[in-house]
Amino acid sequence: IPEPTLVTGKLNELASMCKRFMEGMCNDRNILLWLECDPKLEPVRFDAALLEQVLVNIIKNAAESIGKDGQITIRTSSPAAIEVVDNGPGITKETEAKLFSPFFSTKPNGQGIGLVFIREVLTRHGCTFSLRTYSDGLTRFRIIFP
């Protein structure tokens, strides 16, 4: 994984681009893909190419978790944060503890490297992040920028 080349950019634009990129996959599965952008969000420093791969991977994982007939919301908020929320079946506490471990996967043909890639990129950006299912039944991948 290359070191990120940080430049000042707009998370709302990145989120919008990733939404457009993933709409086809979601439409094929009858998954509604929503985007809620905070208009007051200030620019932050990030590597656009790496962060695009991260967001696309998170949205893809959410869609695969849902399977068919669901909803994913990409939400930006101030201070700088992105959250991907889905109404899939959820993550157990046992699975949650293993999610970012190399070669761990809940998918039949999963290789267990997607979340490790995400972890590395976000760590190198200085972000804090979490992936869990909350008591409302929704699964949230939260990323907070430094």
Coordinates of C-alpha atoms in Angstrom, one line a residue:
I1 CA 0.0 0.0 0.0
P2 CA 1.6 3.3 -1.0
E3 CA 2.1 6.1 1.4
P4 CA -0.8 8.6 1.0
T5 CA 0.0 11.8 -0.9
L6 CA -2.1 14.3 1.1
V7 CA -3.7 17.2 -0.7
T8 CA -6.5 19.5 0.5
G9 CA -9.8 18.3 -0.9
K10 CA -13.5 18.1 -0.4
L11 CA -15.0 15.0 1.2
N12 CA -18.4 15.9 -0.2
E13 CA -17.1 15.6 -3.7
L14 CA -15.3 12.4 -3.0
A15 CA -18.5 10.9 -1.5
S16 CA -20.5 12.0 -4.4
M17 CA -18.1 10.5 -6.9
C18 CA -18.1 7.2 -5.0
K19 CA -21.9 7.2 -5.0
R20 CA -22.1 7.6 -8.7
F21 CA -19.5 4.9 -9.2
M22 CA -21.4 2.4 -7.0
E23 CA -25.0 3.2 -8.2
G24 CA -25.0 0.5 -10.9
M25 CA -24.1 -2.3 -8.5
C26 CA -26.6 -1.1 -6.0
N27 CA -29.4 -0.7 -8.6
D28 CA -28.8 -4.3 -9.8
R29 CA -29.4 -5.5 -6.2
N30 CA -32.4 -3.2 -5.6
I31 CA -30.4 -1.3 -2.9
L32 CA -31.2 2.4 -2.5
L33 CA -27.9 4.4 -2.3
W34 CA -28.4 7.8 -0.6
L35 CA -26.0 10.6 -0.1
E36 CA -26.3 13.2 2.7
C37 CA -23.6 15.8 2.6
D38 CA -23.0 18.5 5.2
P39 CA -22.7 21.7 3.3
K40 CA -20.6 23.3 6.1
L41 CA -17.9 20.6 5.8
E42 CA -14.5 22.2 5.6
P43 CA -11.8 20.8 3.2
V44 CA -9.4 18.3 4.7
R45 CA -6.1 16.7 3.6
F46 CA -6.4 13.2 2.0
D47 CA -5.1 11.1 -0.8
A48 CA -8.1 11.1 -3.2
A49 CA -7.1 7.9 -5.1
L50 CA -6.6 5.9 -1.9
L51 CA -9.7 7.2 -0.1
E52 CA -11.8 6.5 -3.2
Q53 CA -10.7 2.9 -3.0
V54 CA -11.5 2.8 0.7
L55 CA -15.0 4.2 0.2
V56 CA -15.8 2.1 -2.8
N57 CA -14.7 -1.0 -0.8
I58 CA -16.9 0.0 2.2
I59 CA -19.9 0.5 0.0
K60 CA -19.3 -2.7 -1.9
N61 CA -19.0 -4.6 1.4
A62 CA -22.3 -3.0 2.6
A63 CA -24.1 -4.0 -0.6
E64 CA -22.8 -7.6 -0.4
S65 CA -23.9 -7.8 3.2
I66 CA -27.4 -6.7 2.3
G67 CA -27.6 -9.0 -0.7
K68 CA -30.8 -7.6 -2.2
D69 CA -33.5 -5.0 -1.3
G70 CA -31.9 -2.6 1.2
Q71 CA -30.5 0.8 1.7
I72 CA -27.1 2.4 2.1
T73 CA -26.5 6.0 3.1
I74 CA -23.2 7.8 2.7
R75 CA -23.1 10.7 5.1
T76 CA -20.6 13.5 5.6
S77 CA -20.5 15.6 8.7
S78 CA -18.6 18.4 10.5
P79 CA -16.0 18.2 11.9
A80 CA -14.6 16.1 9.0
A81 CA -16.2 12.6 9.1
I82 CA -17.7 10.1 6.6
E83 CA -20.2 7.4 7.6
V84 CA -21.5 4.6 5.5
V85 CA -24.7 3.2 7.0
D86 CA -26.5 0.0 5.9
N87 CA -29.5 -2.0 6.9
G88 CA -28.0 -5.4 6.2
P89 CA -28.1 -8.3 8.7
G90 CA -25.6 -6.8 11.0
I91 CA -22.3 -7.8 12.6
T92 CA -22.1 -9.9 15.7
K93 CA -19.7 -8.9 18.5
E94 CA -17.6 -12.0 17.8
T95 CA -17.2 -11.0 14.2
E96 CA -16.6 -7.4 15.0
A97 CA -13.5 -8.3 17.0
K98 CA -12.0 -10.0 14.0
L99 CA -13.0 -7.7 11.2
F100 CA -9.7 -6.0 10.6
S101 CA -7.6 -9.1 11.0
P102 CA -5.6 -10.3 7.9
F103 CA -7.3 -13.2 6.0
F104 CA -10.5 -13.1 8.1
S105 CA -13.7 -13.0 6.0
T106 CA -17.4 -13.7 6.5
K107 CA -17.8 -14.2 2.7
P108 CA -17.6 -17.7 1.2
N109 CA -14.9 -16.7 -1.3
G110 CA -13.6 -13.8 0.7
Q111 CA -9.8 -13.3 1.0
G112 CA -9.9 -11.1 4.1
I113 CA -7.7 -8.4 2.7
G114 CA -10.3 -5.6 1.9
L115 CA -10.7 -4.4 5.5
V116 CA -7.0 -4.7 6.1
F117 CA -6.4 -2.4 3.2
I118 CA -9.0 0.0 4.5
R119 CA -7.4 -0.1 8.0
E120 CA -3.9 0.6 6.6
V121 CA -5.0 3.5 4.4
L122 CA -7.1 5.1 7.2
T123 CA -4.3 4.7 9.8
R124 CA -1.8 6.3 7.4
H125 CA -4.3 9.2 7.1
G126 CA -4.4 9.6 10.9
C127 CA -8.1 8.8 10.9
T128 CA -10.0 7.0 13.7
F129 CA -12.6 4.6 12.5
S130 CA -15.1 1.9 13.6
L131 CA -17.4 -0.7 12.0
R132 CA -20.2 -2.1 14.1
T133 CA -23.9 -2.7 14.2
Y134 CA -25.8 -0.5 16.7
S135 CA -28.9 -1.2 18.8
D136 CA -31.1 0.4 16.1
G137 CA -30.0 -2.5 13.8
L138 CA -28.0 -0.4 11.4
T139 CA -24.4 -1.1 10.6
R140 CA -22.2 2.0 10.5
F141 CA -18.6 2.4 9.2
R142 CA -17.5 5.7 10.7
I143 CA -14.3 7.5 9.7
I144 CA -13.2 10.6 11.5
F145 CA -10.4 12.7 10.0
P146 CA -7.7 14.4 12.1

